[in-house]
Tab-separated table of C-alpha atoms in Angstrom:
chain	number	residue	atom	x	y	z
A	1	MET	CA	-16.558	-37.162	14.218
A	2	ILE	CA	-13.168	-37.824	14.826
A	3	LYS	CA	-12.275	-37.114	11.165
A	4	LYS	CA	-14.390	-34.266	11.085
A	5	GLY	CA	-12.355	-32.994	13.978
A	6	LYS	CA	-9.289	-33.316	11.976
A	7	LEU	CA	-10.470	-31.807	9.283
A	8	ARG	CA	-11.524	-28.659	11.052
A	9	VAL	CA	-7.895	-28.412	13.093
A	10	THR	CA	-6.345	-28.907	9.503
A	11	LEU	CA	-8.591	-26.110	7.950
A	12	LEU	CA	-7.903	-23.864	10.867
A	13	TRP	CA	-3.790	-24.323	10.176
A	14	ILE	CA	-4.255	-23.618	6.829
A	15	PHE	CA	-6.276	-20.264	7.572
A	16	LEU	CA	-4.042	-18.823	10.094
A	17	ALA	CA	-0.881	-19.974	8.014
A	18	SER	CA	-2.284	-18.228	4.929
A	19	LEU	CA	-3.230	-15.226	7.310
A	20	VAL	CA	0.312	-14.951	8.383
A	21	PHE	CA	1.593	-14.982	4.991
A	22	THR	CA	-0.427	-12.431	4.185
A	23	ALA	CA	0.447	-10.458	6.771
A	24	GLY	CA	3.957	-11.209	6.303
A	25	PHE	CA	4.072	-10.401	1.943
A	26	THR	CA	2.073	-7.088	2.938
A	27	TYR	CA	4.599	-5.768	5.208
A	28	TYR	CA	7.285	-6.606	2.700
A	29	TYR	CA	5.901	-5.174	-0.221
A	30	THR	CA	5.087	-2.121	1.149
A	31	LYS	CA	8.894	-1.885	3.087
A	32	GLU	CA	10.439	-2.221	-0.244
A	33	MET	CA	7.850	-0.266	-2.677
A	34	ILE	CA	7.802	2.963	-0.030
A	35	PRO	CA	11.215	4.552	-0.667
A	36	ASP	CA	13.576	5.638	2.110
A	37	GLN	CA	14.251	9.229	0.835
A	38	LEU	CA	12.495	12.067	-1.285
A	39	ASN	CA	13.918	14.778	-2.942
A	40	VAL	CA	12.074	17.860	-3.797
A	41	VAL	CA	12.441	21.126	-4.818
A	42	VAL	CA	12.178	24.243	-2.791
A	43	GLU	CA	9.282	26.309	-3.145
A	44	GLU	CA	7.361	23.675	-5.381
A	45	GLU	CA	4.791	21.650	-4.444
A	46	GLU	CA	5.789	17.815	-5.705
A	47	TYR	CA	2.981	15.005	-5.870
A	48	PHE	CA	3.687	11.268	-5.037
A	49	HIS	CA	1.769	8.415	-5.028
A	50	PHE	CA	2.702	5.222	-2.643
A	51	PRO	CA	1.126	1.822	-3.390
A	52	VAL	CA	-0.110	1.646	0.537
A	53	PRO	CA	-2.389	-1.706	0.660
A	54	LEU	CA	-3.017	-0.710	4.416
A	55	LYS	CA	-4.451	1.987	6.219
A	56	ALA	CA	-1.047	4.482	6.759
A	57	THR	CA	-0.311	7.896	8.004
A	58	LEU	CA	2.266	10.243	7.355
A	59	LEU	CA	3.688	12.507	9.831
A	60	SER	CA	5.866	15.730	8.954
A	61	GLU	CA	8.547	15.775	11.873
A	62	SER	CA	9.365	19.615	11.103
A	63	GLU	CA	7.191	22.272	10.554
A	64	GLU	CA	9.168	23.050	7.687
A	65	VAL	CA	7.738	20.298	5.492
A	66	MET	CA	3.779	20.553	5.017
A	67	LEU	CA	1.820	17.678	3.713
A	68	ASN	CA	-1.419	17.619	1.651
A	69	ASN	CA	-4.275	14.967	0.452
A	70	GLY	CA	-6.614	17.094	-1.215
A	71	SER	CA	-8.216	18.943	1.408
A	72	ASN	CA	-6.286	22.229	0.251
A	73	ILE	CA	-5.286	22.926	3.732
A	74	PRO	CA	-1.393	21.820	4.112
A	75	SER	CA	-0.801	20.190	7.789
A	76	ASN	CA	1.654	18.098	9.074
A	77	GLU	CA	0.031	14.820	9.211
A	78	ILE	CA	-2.042	13.387	6.648
A	79	ASN	CA	-4.158	9.850	5.790
A	80	ILE	CA	-2.755	8.531	2.838
A	81	GLN	CA	-4.344	5.792	0.462
A	82	MET	CA	-3.337	3.364	-2.397
A	83	ASP	CA	-5.347	5.282	-5.149
A	84	GLN	CA	-4.590	8.670	-4.350
A	85	PRO	CA	-1.808	10.988	-4.632
A	86	PHE	CA	-0.617	13.144	-1.975
A	87	SER	CA	1.921	16.071	-2.321
A	88	VAL	CA	5.078	17.783	-0.092
A	89	TYR	CA	6.123	21.218	0.164
A	90	SER	CA	8.445	22.917	1.732
A	91	LYS	CA	9.993	26.463	1.196
A	92	ASN	CA	13.193	25.993	2.735
A	93	GLN	CA	16.283	24.050	1.709
A	94	GLY	CA	17.404	21.396	4.045
A	95	SER	CA	17.032	17.585	4.923
A	96	TYR	CA	13.544	16.775	6.872
A	97	ARG	CA	11.920	13.558	8.030
A	98	LEU	CA	8.438	12.053	7.572
A	99	GLY	CA	7.147	9.542	9.649
A	100	LEU	CA	5.117	6.491	8.324
A	101	LYS	CA	2.454	5.087	10.643
A	102	LEU	CA	0.267	1.995	9.611
A	103	PHE	CA	-3.150	1.856	11.179
A	104	GLY	CA	-2.742	5.412	12.659
A	105	TRP	CA	-0.362	3.833	15.384
A	106	LEU	CA	2.147	1.603	14.418
A	107	HIS	CA	5.534	3.096	13.317
A	108	PHE	CA	6.685	1.536	10.137
A	109	LYS	CA	9.789	3.582	8.902
A	110	ASP	CA	11.137	7.172	8.555
A	111	ILE	CA	11.414	8.791	4.775
A	112	GLU	CA	14.100	11.136	4.620
A	113	VAL	CA	13.499	14.507	2.774
A	114	ASP	CA	15.674	16.670	1.133
A	115	VAL	CA	14.453	19.646	-0.165
A	116	VAL	CA	16.997	20.872	-2.872
A	117	ASP	CA	17.442	23.821	-5.240
A	118	THR	CA	16.629	23.054	-8.977
A	119	LYS	CA	19.474	21.396	-10.570
A	120	TYR	CA	20.729	21.514	-14.467
A	121	ALA	CA	22.932	19.094	-16.521
A	122	ILE	CA	23.687	18.785	-20.169
A	123	PRO	CA	21.937	15.133	-21.304
A	124	CYS	CA	24.916	13.823	-23.436
A	125	GLY	CA	23.959	10.678	-25.306
A	126	SER	CA	27.829	10.368	-27.058
A	127	PRO	CA	29.588	7.083	-26.821
A	128	VAL	CA	32.662	6.971	-24.901
A	129	GLY	CA	35.296	4.503	-24.694
A	130	ILE	CA	35.843	3.381	-20.763
A	131	TYR	CA	39.271	1.889	-19.464
A	132	LEU	CA	38.869	0.918	-15.491
A	133	LYS	CA	42.124	0.094	-13.202
A	134	SER	CA	41.269	-2.356	-10.412
A	135	ASP	CA	41.643	-1.869	-7.122
A	136	GLY	CA	44.045	-4.882	-6.216
A	137	ILE	CA	44.424	-7.704	-8.804
A	138	MET	CA	40.894	-9.388	-9.147
A	139	VAL	CA	40.796	-13.305	-8.754
A	140	ILE	CA	38.706	-14.702	-11.741
A	141	GLY	CA	38.861	-18.187	-10.427
A	142	THR	CA	41.140	-21.188	-9.247
A	143	GLY	CA	42.399	-23.560	-12.071
A	144	GLU	CA	44.599	-26.756	-12.964
A	145	ILE	CA	48.234	-26.868	-13.598
A	146	PRO	CA	50.605	-29.800	-14.339
A	147	ASP	CA	53.781	-29.661	-12.360
A	148	THR	CA	57.278	-31.001	-12.892
A	149	SER	CA	56.489	-34.568	-12.936
A	150	GLY	CA	53.167	-34.064	-14.967
A	151	THR	CA	50.875	-34.426	-12.324
A	152	VAL	CA	47.811	-32.407	-12.522
A	153	VAL	CA	47.260	-30.086	-9.050
A	154	GLU	CA	45.159	-27.111	-8.374
A	155	PRO	CA	47.016	-25.157	-5.397
A	156	ALA	CA	44.792	-22.275	-5.257
A	157	PHE	CA	41.571	-24.650	-5.244
A	158	GLY	CA	39.635	-23.593	-1.537
A	159	ILE	CA	42.065	-20.723	-0.727
A	160	LEU	CA	41.476	-18.314	-3.393
A	161	GLN	CA	37.955	-17.586	-4.123
A	162	SER	CA	36.347	-15.397	-7.425
A	163	GLY	CA	36.105	-12.004	-6.460
A	164	ASP	CA	39.285	-11.772	-3.902
A	165	TYR	CA	41.731	-8.982	-4.782
A	166	ILE	CA	45.063	-9.455	-4.772
A	167	GLU	CA	46.821	-6.517	-2.454
A	168	ALA	CA	50.269	-7.680	-1.842
A	169	ILE	CA	52.360	-10.738	-1.827
A	170	ASN	CA	54.777	-11.428	1.304
A	171	GLY	CA	54.429	-7.733	2.331
A	172	LYS	CA	55.232	-6.136	-1.112
A	173	PRO	CA	52.325	-4.087	-2.738
A	174	LEU	CA	51.138	-4.984	-6.205
A	175	LYS	CA	50.241	-2.804	-8.755
A	176	ASN	CA	49.345	-5.109	-11.644
A	177	LYS	CA	49.285	-8.818	-12.387
A	178	GLU	CA	52.618	-8.466	-14.444
A	179	GLU	CA	54.297	-8.046	-10.869
A	180	LEU	CA	52.346	-10.950	-9.244
A	181	ILE	CA	53.803	-12.876	-11.917
A	182	ASP	CA	57.410	-11.939	-10.834
A	183	GLU	CA	57.072	-12.023	-7.259
A	184	VAL	CA	55.340	-15.556	-7.407
A	185	ASN	CA	58.923	-16.688	-9.855
A	186	HIS	CA	60.820	-14.823	-7.406
A	187	ILE	CA	59.449	-16.963	-4.375
A	188	GLY	CA	59.423	-20.091	-6.106
A	189	GLY	CA	58.234	-22.882	-3.873
A	190	GLU	CA	58.640	-21.355	-0.354
A	191	GLU	CA	55.649	-19.939	1.084
A	192	ALA	CA	53.665	-17.224	-0.388
A	193	VAL	CA	52.026	-15.022	1.826
A	194	LEU	CA	48.553	-13.084	0.162
A	195	ASP	CA	47.635	-9.879	1.820
A	196	VAL	CA	43.881	-10.040	0.031
A	197	ARG	CA	40.371	-8.125	0.246
A	198	ARG	CA	37.359	-10.276	0.263
A	199	ALA	CA	33.931	-8.823	0.674
A	200	GLY	CA	35.437	-5.715	1.905
A	201	GLU	CA	37.314	-7.248	4.328
A	202	GLU	CA	41.583	-7.601	4.699
A	203	ILE	CA	42.799	-11.140	5.337
A	204	GLU	CA	45.996	-12.991	4.999
A	205	LEU	CA	46.201	-16.318	3.075
A	206	LYS	CA	49.186	-18.902	2.440
A	207	MET	CA	50.318	-21.287	-0.306
A	208	ASN	CA	52.862	-22.242	-2.172
A	209	PRO	CA	53.541	-21.647	-5.492
A	210	VAL	CA	53.988	-24.682	-8.125
A	211	ALA	CA	56.651	-25.478	-10.279
A	212	THR	CA	55.963	-25.912	-13.643
A	213	ALA	CA	57.522	-27.870	-16.968
A	214	ASP	CA	58.017	-24.568	-18.407
A	215	GLY	CA	60.308	-23.488	-15.374
A	216	ASP	CA	57.871	-20.719	-14.111
A	217	PHE	CA	56.026	-20.577	-10.980
A	218	LYS	CA	52.549	-20.613	-10.336
A	219	LEU	CA	49.500	-19.872	-8.180
A	220	GLY	CA	47.204	-21.908	-10.469
A	221	ALA	CA	44.882	-18.520	-10.265
A	222	TRP	CA	43.235	-16.622	-13.133
A	223	VAL	CA	43.448	-12.777	-12.499
A	224	ARG	CA	42.661	-9.938	-13.729
A	225	ASP	CA	43.485	-6.274	-13.435
A	226	ASP	CA	41.447	-3.804	-15.757
A	227	THR	CA	38.488	-3.876	-17.813
A	228	GLN	CA	37.472	-1.624	-20.913
A	229	GLY	CA	34.289	-1.466	-23.167
A	230	ILE	CA	32.140	1.336	-25.029
A	231	GLY	CA	29.037	2.739	-23.225
A	232	THR	CA	27.336	6.029	-23.298
A	233	MET	CA	27.513	9.410	-21.851
A	234	THR	CA	24.688	10.601	-19.909
A	235	TYR	CA	25.013	13.778	-18.670
A	236	VAL	CA	27.868	16.480	-17.847
A	237	ASP	CA	26.693	19.148	-15.035
A	238	MET	CA	27.672	22.253	-14.675
A	239	ASN	CA	30.859	22.171	-13.068
A	240	GLY	CA	32.097	19.277	-15.482
A	241	GLY	CA	31.285	16.404	-13.609
A	242	PHE	CA	29.634	13.233	-15.640
A	243	GLY	CA	27.671	10.405	-14.997
A	244	ALA	CA	27.451	7.300	-17.230
A	245	LEU	CA	25.622	4.271	-18.074
A	246	GLY	CA	23.117	4.176	-15.135
A	247	HIS	CA	24.996	0.811	-14.079
A	248	GLY	CA	28.066	-0.427	-12.527
A	249	ILE	CA	31.153	-1.981	-14.962
A	250	SER	CA	31.005	-5.692	-13.455
A	251	ASP	CA	33.283	-8.210	-14.566
A	252	THR	CA	32.460	-10.688	-17.407
A	253	ASP	CA	33.724	-13.745	-15.218
A	254	THR	CA	32.717	-13.269	-11.563
A	255	GLY	CA	29.625	-10.727	-12.224
A	256	GLN	CA	30.730	-8.423	-9.576
A	257	VAL	CA	31.091	-4.610	-9.972
A	258	VAL	CA	34.783	-3.887	-10.286
A	259	GLN	CA	36.554	-1.782	-7.429
A	260	ILE	CA	38.818	0.515	-9.028
A	261	THR	CA	41.628	3.034	-8.151
A	262	ASP	CA	41.653	4.711	-11.306
A	263	GLY	CA	39.816	4.544	-14.786
A	264	ALA	CA	39.565	7.169	-17.973
A	265	LEU	CA	37.316	7.866	-20.666
A	266	TYR	CA	38.464	8.069	-24.233
A	267	GLU	CA	37.176	8.425	-28.051
A	268	THR	CA	35.632	6.070	-29.590
A	269	GLU	CA	34.303	5.494	-33.295
A	270	ILE	CA	31.120	3.289	-33.582
A	271	MET	CA	31.990	0.785	-36.645
A	272	GLY	CA	28.563	-1.379	-36.630
A	273	ILE	CA	25.366	-2.610	-35.072
A	274	GLU	CA	24.097	-5.851	-34.638
A	275	LYS	CA	20.691	-5.698	-34.076
A	276	GLY	CA	19.165	-7.403	-31.023
A	277	ALA	CA	16.843	-10.629	-31.555
A	278	VAL	CA	14.759	-12.663	-29.361
A	279	GLY	CA	17.071	-14.412	-26.669
A	280	LYS	CA	20.029	-12.332	-28.025
A	281	PRO	CA	20.609	-8.677	-27.453
A	282	GLY	CA	22.111	-6.369	-29.784
A	283	VAL	CA	25.397	-4.581	-29.616
A	284	MET	CA	27.192	-1.389	-30.746
A	285	SER	CA	30.926	-2.610	-31.892
A	286	GLY	CA	33.388	-0.031	-32.348
A	287	VAL	CA	37.061	1.028	-31.861
A	288	ILE	CA	38.805	2.919	-28.586
A	289	TYR	CA	41.400	5.231	-29.198
A	290	TYR	CA	44.103	4.790	-26.351
A	291	GLY	CA	46.724	7.385	-25.773
A	292	THR	CA	47.128	10.905	-24.026
A	293	GLN	CA	45.508	12.626	-27.276
A	294	SER	CA	42.312	11.031	-27.078
A	295	ALA	CA	41.306	10.846	-23.564
A	296	LEU	CA	38.116	12.620	-22.313
A	297	GLU	CA	39.283	12.711	-18.468
A	298	HIS	CA	38.964	10.851	-15.292
A	299	ILE	CA	36.570	8.136	-13.659
A	300	ALA	CA	36.425	8.629	-10.227
A	301	ALA	CA	34.149	5.851	-9.237
A	302	ASN	CA	32.685	2.780	-10.713
A	303	THR	CA	29.327	1.979	-8.750
A	304	GLU	CA	25.874	-0.096	-8.831
A	305	GLU	CA	24.381	3.466	-10.434
A	306	GLY	CA	26.897	3.822	-12.834
A	307	ILE	CA	30.660	5.516	-13.483
A	308	PHE	CA	31.749	8.841	-12.204
A	309	GLY	CA	34.133	11.628	-12.666
A	310	THR	CA	35.294	14.896	-14.368
A	311	VAL	CA	35.685	15.403	-18.295
A	312	ASN	CA	38.268	17.769	-19.475
A	313	GLU	CA	37.706	21.123	-21.972
A	314	LYS	CA	38.178	18.838	-24.755
A	315	PHE	CA	34.985	16.978	-24.182
A	316	ARG	CA	32.946	19.781	-22.953
A	317	ALA	CA	33.799	21.904	-26.088
A	318	ARG	CA	32.310	18.959	-28.114
A	319	VAL	CA	28.983	18.587	-25.211
A	320	THR	CA	25.774	20.284	-27.637
A	321	GLY	CA	22.423	21.154	-26.238
A	322	ASP	CA	21.264	23.531	-23.393
A	323	PRO	CA	21.216	22.658	-20.017
A	324	LEU	CA	17.926	20.898	-18.621
A	325	PRO	CA	16.602	20.823	-15.220
A	326	ILE	CA	16.775	17.559	-13.067
A	327	GLY	CA	13.587	15.450	-12.755
A	328	TYR	CA	13.175	13.426	-9.882
A	329	ARG	CA	11.111	10.549	-9.543
A	330	GLN	CA	7.581	12.173	-8.834
A	331	ASP	CA	8.678	13.925	-12.260
A	332	VAL	CA	8.192	10.610	-14.072
A	333	GLU	CA	5.054	9.313	-15.453
A	334	LYS	CA	3.868	7.036	-17.831
A	335	GLY	CA	3.747	7.837	-21.284
A	336	LYS	CA	5.673	9.729	-24.194
A	337	ALA	CA	9.206	10.098	-23.351
A	338	TYR	CA	12.768	10.838	-25.311
A	339	ILE	CA	16.066	9.117	-25.195
A	340	ARG	CA	18.984	10.917	-26.594
A	341	SER	CA	21.772	8.681	-28.436
A	342	GLN	CA	24.537	9.251	-31.039
A	343	VAL	CA	24.182	5.454	-31.955
A	344	SER	CA	23.462	6.340	-36.131
A	345	GLY	CA	26.705	8.852	-35.770
A	346	GLU	CA	24.212	11.880	-35.237
A	347	LEU	CA	23.108	13.242	-32.028
A	348	LYS	CA	19.347	12.693	-31.940
A	349	ASP	CA	16.310	12.269	-29.583
A	350	TYR	CA	14.329	9.393	-30.108
A	351	GLU	CA	10.800	8.850	-28.866
A	352	ILE	CA	10.221	5.871	-26.448
A	353	GLU	CA	7.027	5.205	-23.869
A	354	ILE	CA	7.186	4.637	-20.417
A	355	GLN	CA	5.004	2.062	-19.289
A	356	LYS	CA	6.184	1.331	-15.541
A	357	VAL	CA	7.432	3.812	-12.655
A	358	ASP	CA	8.821	1.762	-9.841
A	359	TYR	CA	9.532	3.624	-6.513
A	360	SER	CA	10.816	0.380	-4.349
A	361	PRO	CA	14.310	1.362	-3.446
A	362	ALA	CA	15.148	-2.195	-3.592
A	363	HIS	CA	15.483	-1.317	-7.937
A	364	LYS	CA	17.920	1.323	-7.684
A	365	ASN	CA	18.718	1.059	-11.763
A	366	LYS	CA	15.561	-0.606	-12.811
A	367	GLY	CA	13.288	2.318	-11.849
A	368	MET	CA	12.015	2.486	-15.090
A	369	VAL	CA	10.107	0.185	-17.774
A	370	ILE	CA	10.713	1.418	-21.347
A	371	LYS	CA	9.855	0.723	-24.795
A	372	VAL	CA	11.528	2.036	-27.799
A	373	THR	CA	8.703	3.043	-30.342
A	374	ASP	CA	10.572	5.538	-32.817
A	375	PRO	CA	10.818	3.780	-36.115
A	376	GLU	CA	13.768	5.219	-37.022
A	377	LEU	CA	15.960	4.007	-33.568
A	378	LEU	CA	14.081	0.747	-34.357
A	379	ALA	CA	14.886	0.210	-38.027
A	380	LEU	CA	18.691	0.925	-36.753
A	381	THR	CA	19.119	-1.210	-33.781
A	382	GLY	CA	16.076	-2.899	-33.552
A	383	GLY	CA	15.182	-1.203	-29.968
A	384	ILE	CA	17.746	-1.273	-27.250
A	385	VAL	CA	21.208	-2.576	-27.861
A	386	GLN	CA	24.407	-3.003	-25.853
A	387	GLY	CA	26.249	0.041	-25.584
A	388	MET	CA	23.165	1.667	-25.278
A	389	SER	CA	23.367	2.040	-21.433
A	390	GLY	CA	23.518	5.263	-19.875
A	391	SER	CA	21.398	6.993	-22.828
A	392	PRO	CA	19.427	9.843	-20.883
A	393	ILE	CA	15.848	9.743	-20.662
A	394	ILE	CA	13.990	13.467	-21.205
A	395	GLN	CA	10.790	13.852	-20.647
A	396	ASN	CA	8.515	17.237	-20.346
A	397	GLY	CA	11.423	19.320	-20.474
A	398	LYS	CA	13.173	17.646	-17.877
A	399	LEU	CA	16.439	15.006	-17.690
A	400	ILE	CA	14.810	12.257	-15.342
A	401	GLY	CA	17.041	9.303	-15.918
A	402	ALA	CA	18.892	7.052	-18.419
A	403	VAL	CA	18.696	3.350	-19.843
A	404	THR	CA	20.432	0.424	-18.423
A	405	HIS	CA	19.234	-2.387	-19.301
A	406	VAL	CA	17.193	-4.252	-22.552
A	407	PHE	CA	15.161	-7.460	-21.854
A	408	ILE	CA	16.517	-10.338	-23.245
A	409	GLN	CA	13.134	-11.796	-24.861
A	410	ASP	CA	12.597	-8.156	-26.173
A	411	SER	CA	14.874	-5.923	-27.466
A	412	THR	CA	12.685	-3.111	-27.729
A	413	ARG	CA	12.225	-2.737	-23.805
A	414	GLY	CA	14.326	-2.687	-20.915
A	415	TYR	CA	14.950	-0.826	-17.738
A	416	GLY	CA	15.972	2.728	-17.062
A	417	ILE	CA	17.277	4.123	-13.760
A	418	PHE	CA	15.867	7.777	-12.349
A	419	LEU	CA	18.778	10.208	-12.491
A	420	GLU	CA	18.572	11.419	-8.834
A	421	ASN	CA	19.581	7.727	-8.200
A	422	MET	CA	23.066	8.731	-10.638
A	423	LEU	CA	23.050	11.691	-8.642
A	424	GLU	CA	23.771	10.408	-5.129
A	425	HIS	CA	27.276	9.959	-6.457
């Protein structure tokens, strides 16, 4: 009897633990899968589908936004279900708010609704050379150096960290790594006070440079003050603003998005394509033509959703094609779409299949799973290769997003970002 009692208690605890886990997982899943913000076009009924596993109620907190769940009677409050879409409509531009309640009474989250006019942009698809100047001197890591006696030391270990940005030394601002080297040699073996930005916070670090056998003084840190590469221009808007890549440019050693003060686009020429294979993504190789005559204008921001700035008249004159209306996430559907790319040397639209659409705000540059189906592009590249990031995605006559990543194990498939996420910048 005692053993049976213990078994019942154990089973009860297992049941309760399972119940708590299920409730917690359901809450987290619902929270992650429902976006915090929606864009709708003024005077257009926009349809959405939220994967809510629980009974939920959507409430409009403004009479300007009307909801509909298939009853043909717009209202300010509707019940939404996992398998049924609902619509949002507003006849006036502005920012409004929806409230989401579980079980009809438990407030779950607020959703911002931005009602906007139809926006247009020209999808590009052309490769560009990219140069970024970091905001401060980025620390890649620390390393060992031999001092004048031959002893191996690592003076920066435990002081500087990968991803730090050195802004000044002994109060003197630094523009580049050459200035850092000069100042360290000027200080010699005396104490160096470094002004460092770490994870957005300003801190002060102290250390002593070490004299080496070659007569120089060193901190024992690997640093970088710029980065460059080749990517694809996604769009140019009606004011000459551009968006490209669909993801940020990260440092190859630290993996962190490079914080920049300046940057520029340059003309580039694709010299060859290495096709992707299982476990090894393909790559476009090319030459970037640096120089004032090859500049295509200014990069203002490097973010998780891409690089942004303005193009000059030289680039705008090269942009072909008509402006397309911007499609928002609710316009994206599974099925046929196209990516525009100049990877072959000629600007073309290649057929793809959108296999998955993910509303989750946690996956900002991975809102779509796409698969290349076009025989010509498959023969040329094997699918998606590095350098194609930013290739615009077009569906049903609207510019809806851009290619961002390739699957390592399947170069025919990859991720795409919703264009509305790029337009936030």
